[in-house]
Short mmCIF file of C-alpha atoms and ligand atoms in Angstrom, two decimals:
data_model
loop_
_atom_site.label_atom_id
_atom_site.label_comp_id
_atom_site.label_asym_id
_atom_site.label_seq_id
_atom_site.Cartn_x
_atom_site.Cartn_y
_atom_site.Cartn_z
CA UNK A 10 -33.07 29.06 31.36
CA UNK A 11 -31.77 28.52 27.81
CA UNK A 12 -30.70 25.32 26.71
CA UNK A 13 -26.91 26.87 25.37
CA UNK A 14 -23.60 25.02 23.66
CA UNK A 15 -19.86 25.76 24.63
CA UNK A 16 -16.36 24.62 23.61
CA UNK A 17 -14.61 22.87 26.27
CA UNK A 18 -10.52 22.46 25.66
CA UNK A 19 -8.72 19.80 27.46
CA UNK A 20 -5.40 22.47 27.02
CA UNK A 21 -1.77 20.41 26.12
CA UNK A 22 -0.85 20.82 29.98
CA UNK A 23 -3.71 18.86 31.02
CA UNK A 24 -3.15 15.92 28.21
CA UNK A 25 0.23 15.82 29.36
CA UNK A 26 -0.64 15.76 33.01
CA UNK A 27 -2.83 12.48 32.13
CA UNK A 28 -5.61 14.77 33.43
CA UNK A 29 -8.00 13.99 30.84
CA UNK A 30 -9.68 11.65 33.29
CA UNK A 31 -10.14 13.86 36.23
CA UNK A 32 -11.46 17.07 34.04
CA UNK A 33 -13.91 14.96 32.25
CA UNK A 34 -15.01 13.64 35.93
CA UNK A 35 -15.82 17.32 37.28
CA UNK A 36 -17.44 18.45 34.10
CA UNK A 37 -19.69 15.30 34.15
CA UNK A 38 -21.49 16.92 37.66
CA UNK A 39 -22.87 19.66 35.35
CA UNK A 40 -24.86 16.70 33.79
CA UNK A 41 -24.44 18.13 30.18
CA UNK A 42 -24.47 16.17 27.01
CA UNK A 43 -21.24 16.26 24.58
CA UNK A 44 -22.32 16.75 20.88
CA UNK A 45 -19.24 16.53 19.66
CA UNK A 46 -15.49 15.64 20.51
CA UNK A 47 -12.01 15.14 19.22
CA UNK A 48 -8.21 15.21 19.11
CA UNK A 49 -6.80 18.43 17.37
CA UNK A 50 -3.38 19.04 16.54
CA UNK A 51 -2.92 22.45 16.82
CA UNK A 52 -1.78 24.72 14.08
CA UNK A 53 -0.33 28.51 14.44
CA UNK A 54 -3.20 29.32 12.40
CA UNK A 55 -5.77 27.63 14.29
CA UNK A 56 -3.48 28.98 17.64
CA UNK A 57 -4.02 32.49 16.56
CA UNK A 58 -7.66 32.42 15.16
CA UNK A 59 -8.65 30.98 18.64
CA UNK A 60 -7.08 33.78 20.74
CA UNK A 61 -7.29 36.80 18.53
CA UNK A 62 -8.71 38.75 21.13
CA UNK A 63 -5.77 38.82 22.89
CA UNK A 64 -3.19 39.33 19.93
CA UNK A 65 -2.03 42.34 21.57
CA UNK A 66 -1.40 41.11 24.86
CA UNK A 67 2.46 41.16 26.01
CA UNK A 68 2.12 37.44 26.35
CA UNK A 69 0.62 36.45 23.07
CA UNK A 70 3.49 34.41 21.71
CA UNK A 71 3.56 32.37 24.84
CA UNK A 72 0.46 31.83 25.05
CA UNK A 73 0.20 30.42 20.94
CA UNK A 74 3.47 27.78 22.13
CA UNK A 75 1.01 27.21 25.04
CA UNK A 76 -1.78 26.33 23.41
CA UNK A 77 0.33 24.26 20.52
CA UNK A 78 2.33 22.07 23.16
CA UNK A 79 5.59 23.64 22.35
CA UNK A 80 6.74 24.53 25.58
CA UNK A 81 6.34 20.70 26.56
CA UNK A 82 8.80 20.13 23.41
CA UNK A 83 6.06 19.29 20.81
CA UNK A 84 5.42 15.81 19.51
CA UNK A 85 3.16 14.28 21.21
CA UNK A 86 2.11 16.96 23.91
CA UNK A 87 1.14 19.68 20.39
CA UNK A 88 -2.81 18.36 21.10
CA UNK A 89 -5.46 19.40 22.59
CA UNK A 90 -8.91 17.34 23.00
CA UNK A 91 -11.63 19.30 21.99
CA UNK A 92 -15.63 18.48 23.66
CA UNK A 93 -18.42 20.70 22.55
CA UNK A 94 -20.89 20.43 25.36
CA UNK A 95 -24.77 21.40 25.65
CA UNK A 96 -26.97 21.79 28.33
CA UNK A 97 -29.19 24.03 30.29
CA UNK A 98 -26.99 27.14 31.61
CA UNK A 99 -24.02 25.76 29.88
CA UNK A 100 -21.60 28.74 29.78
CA UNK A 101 -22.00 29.90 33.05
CA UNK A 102 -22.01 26.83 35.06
CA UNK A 103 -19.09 25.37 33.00
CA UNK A 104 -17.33 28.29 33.48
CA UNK A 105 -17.45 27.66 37.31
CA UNK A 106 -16.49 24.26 37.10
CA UNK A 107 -13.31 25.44 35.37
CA UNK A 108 -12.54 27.93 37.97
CA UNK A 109 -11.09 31.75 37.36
CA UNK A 110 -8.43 32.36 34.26
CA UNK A 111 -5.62 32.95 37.07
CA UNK A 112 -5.24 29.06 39.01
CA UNK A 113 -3.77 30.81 41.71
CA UNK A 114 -7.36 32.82 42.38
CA UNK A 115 -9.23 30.02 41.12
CA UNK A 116 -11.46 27.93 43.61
CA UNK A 117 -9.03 25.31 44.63
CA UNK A 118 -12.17 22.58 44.08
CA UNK A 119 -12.05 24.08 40.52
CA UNK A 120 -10.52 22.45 37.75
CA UNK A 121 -7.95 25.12 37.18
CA UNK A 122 -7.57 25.71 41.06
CA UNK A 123 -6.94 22.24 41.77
CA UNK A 124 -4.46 21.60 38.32
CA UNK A 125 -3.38 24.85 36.84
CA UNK A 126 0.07 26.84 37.67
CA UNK A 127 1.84 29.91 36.63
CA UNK A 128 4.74 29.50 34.52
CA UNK A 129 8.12 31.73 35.24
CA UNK A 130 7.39 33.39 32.43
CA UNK A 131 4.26 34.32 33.22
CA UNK A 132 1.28 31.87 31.11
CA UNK A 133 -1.54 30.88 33.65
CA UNK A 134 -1.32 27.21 32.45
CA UNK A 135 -4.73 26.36 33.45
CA UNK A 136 -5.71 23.52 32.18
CA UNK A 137 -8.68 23.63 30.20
CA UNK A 138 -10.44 26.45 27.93
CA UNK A 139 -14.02 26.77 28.32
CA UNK A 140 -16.20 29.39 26.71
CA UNK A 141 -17.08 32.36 28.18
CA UNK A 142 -20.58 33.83 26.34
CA UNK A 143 -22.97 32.30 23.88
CA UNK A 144 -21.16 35.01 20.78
CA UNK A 145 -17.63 33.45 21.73
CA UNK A 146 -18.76 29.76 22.56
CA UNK A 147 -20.35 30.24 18.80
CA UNK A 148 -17.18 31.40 17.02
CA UNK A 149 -15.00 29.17 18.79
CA UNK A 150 -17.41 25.97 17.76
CA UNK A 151 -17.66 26.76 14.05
CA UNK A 152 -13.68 27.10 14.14
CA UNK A 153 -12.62 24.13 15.49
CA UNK A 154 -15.72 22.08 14.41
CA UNK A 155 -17.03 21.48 11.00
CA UNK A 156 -21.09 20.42 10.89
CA UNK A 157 -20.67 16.46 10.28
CA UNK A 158 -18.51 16.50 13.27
CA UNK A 159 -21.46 17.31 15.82
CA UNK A 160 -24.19 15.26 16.46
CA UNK A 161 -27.04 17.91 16.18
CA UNK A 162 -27.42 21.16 13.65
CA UNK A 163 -26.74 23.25 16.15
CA UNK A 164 -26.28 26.64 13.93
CA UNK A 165 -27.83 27.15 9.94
CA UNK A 166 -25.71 25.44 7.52
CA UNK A 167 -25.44 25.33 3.80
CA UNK A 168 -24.87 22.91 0.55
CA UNK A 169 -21.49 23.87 -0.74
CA UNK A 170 -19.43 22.03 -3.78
CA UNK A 171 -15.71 21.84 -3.95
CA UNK A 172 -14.35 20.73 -7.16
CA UNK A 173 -11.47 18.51 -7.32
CA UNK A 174 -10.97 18.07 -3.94
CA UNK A 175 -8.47 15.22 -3.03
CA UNK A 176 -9.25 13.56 -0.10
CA UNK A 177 -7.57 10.69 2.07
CA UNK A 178 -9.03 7.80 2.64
CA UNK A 179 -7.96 4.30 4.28
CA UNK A 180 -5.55 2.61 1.71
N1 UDP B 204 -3.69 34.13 29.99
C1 UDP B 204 -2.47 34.32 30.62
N2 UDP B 204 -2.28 35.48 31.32
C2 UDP B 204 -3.25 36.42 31.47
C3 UDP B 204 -4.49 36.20 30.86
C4 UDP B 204 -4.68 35.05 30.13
O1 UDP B 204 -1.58 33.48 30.51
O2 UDP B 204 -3.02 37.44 32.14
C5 UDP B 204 -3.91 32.89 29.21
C6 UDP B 204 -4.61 31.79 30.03
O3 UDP B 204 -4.08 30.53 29.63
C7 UDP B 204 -6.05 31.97 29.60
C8 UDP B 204 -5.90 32.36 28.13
O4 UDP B 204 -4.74 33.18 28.10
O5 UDP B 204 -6.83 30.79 29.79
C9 UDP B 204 -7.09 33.11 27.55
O6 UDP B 204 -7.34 34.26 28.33
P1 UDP B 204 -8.83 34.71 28.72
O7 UDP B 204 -8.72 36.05 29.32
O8 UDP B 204 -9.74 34.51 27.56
O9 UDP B 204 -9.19 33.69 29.91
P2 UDP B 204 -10.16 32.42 29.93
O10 UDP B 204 -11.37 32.76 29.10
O11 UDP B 204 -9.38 31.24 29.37
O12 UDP B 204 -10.51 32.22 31.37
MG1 MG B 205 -11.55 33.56 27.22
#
């Protein structure tokens, strides 16, 4: 079995929930190493990149104020915390620990079975996002991580310049 990489959301619901805890907990049974990790404010931009696939979907917009924290009102629930994992069979047995897309057909021992909940409107607020296949898990890596922010090389990278780039630092 290959040794494979994923990106593992810790979705506004479950930061507001305090859940952070008990999700880390249940992923930590897979035994897998985190390579990289982090708190991400979540822009449309970034919203929409991340769940193109389903731009056509009837609940699209819901699900972009889902994923940004504005249905819990914004400020400070618009955050997500953001774990790229890697380990042997990563995908797949990650996947399980998170339990099925719909909580209410997930494996109540799951993650989203035992935390997530349909909204009246409709969004299967489930807790966590998790990866589904090695193409995706890559895509969704290289857009919410940049290189210095994992521990390893995982994919080719390149030298580039930028000139004039301001930067903050510590004052
Ligand atoms: N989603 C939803 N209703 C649906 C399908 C998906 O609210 O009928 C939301 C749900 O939060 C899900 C996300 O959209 O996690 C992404 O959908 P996908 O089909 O990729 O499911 P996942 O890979 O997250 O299990
Ligand atoms: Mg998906």
């Amino acid at each position: 079995m290959a040794v494979e990489q994923l990106l593992i959301l810790i979705k506004p619901d479950g930061v507001k929930k305090s859940l952070t805890g008990n999700i880390l907990t249940k992923l930590s049974e897979a035994r897998m190493v985190i390579i990289g990790s982090k708190t991400v404010k979540v822009s449309r931009e970034l919203a929409e990149k991340h769940y193109w696939q389903l731009k056509d979907k009837p609940f699209f917009p819901e699900l972009l104020d889902y994923i940004q924290g504005k249905i819990f009102g914004g400020a400070p629930w618009d955050r997500v915390l953001a774990f790229v994992y890697q380990g042997e069979d990563a995908i797949a047995r990650m996947r399980k620990i998170a339990g099925a897309t719909n909580p209410e057909e997930a494996d109540p021992i799951s993650i989203r079975g035992a935390y997530g909940r349909i909204t009246t409107k409709g969004v299967y607020e489930n807790v966590v996002h998790c990866s589904s296949e090695i193409s995706e898990a890559e895509r969704e890596i290289k857009l919410w991580f940049k290189p210095e922010e994992i521990v390893y090389n995982i994919y080719p990278t390149k030298e580039i310049t930028i000139e004039n780039k301001k930067e903050t630092a510590w004052a």
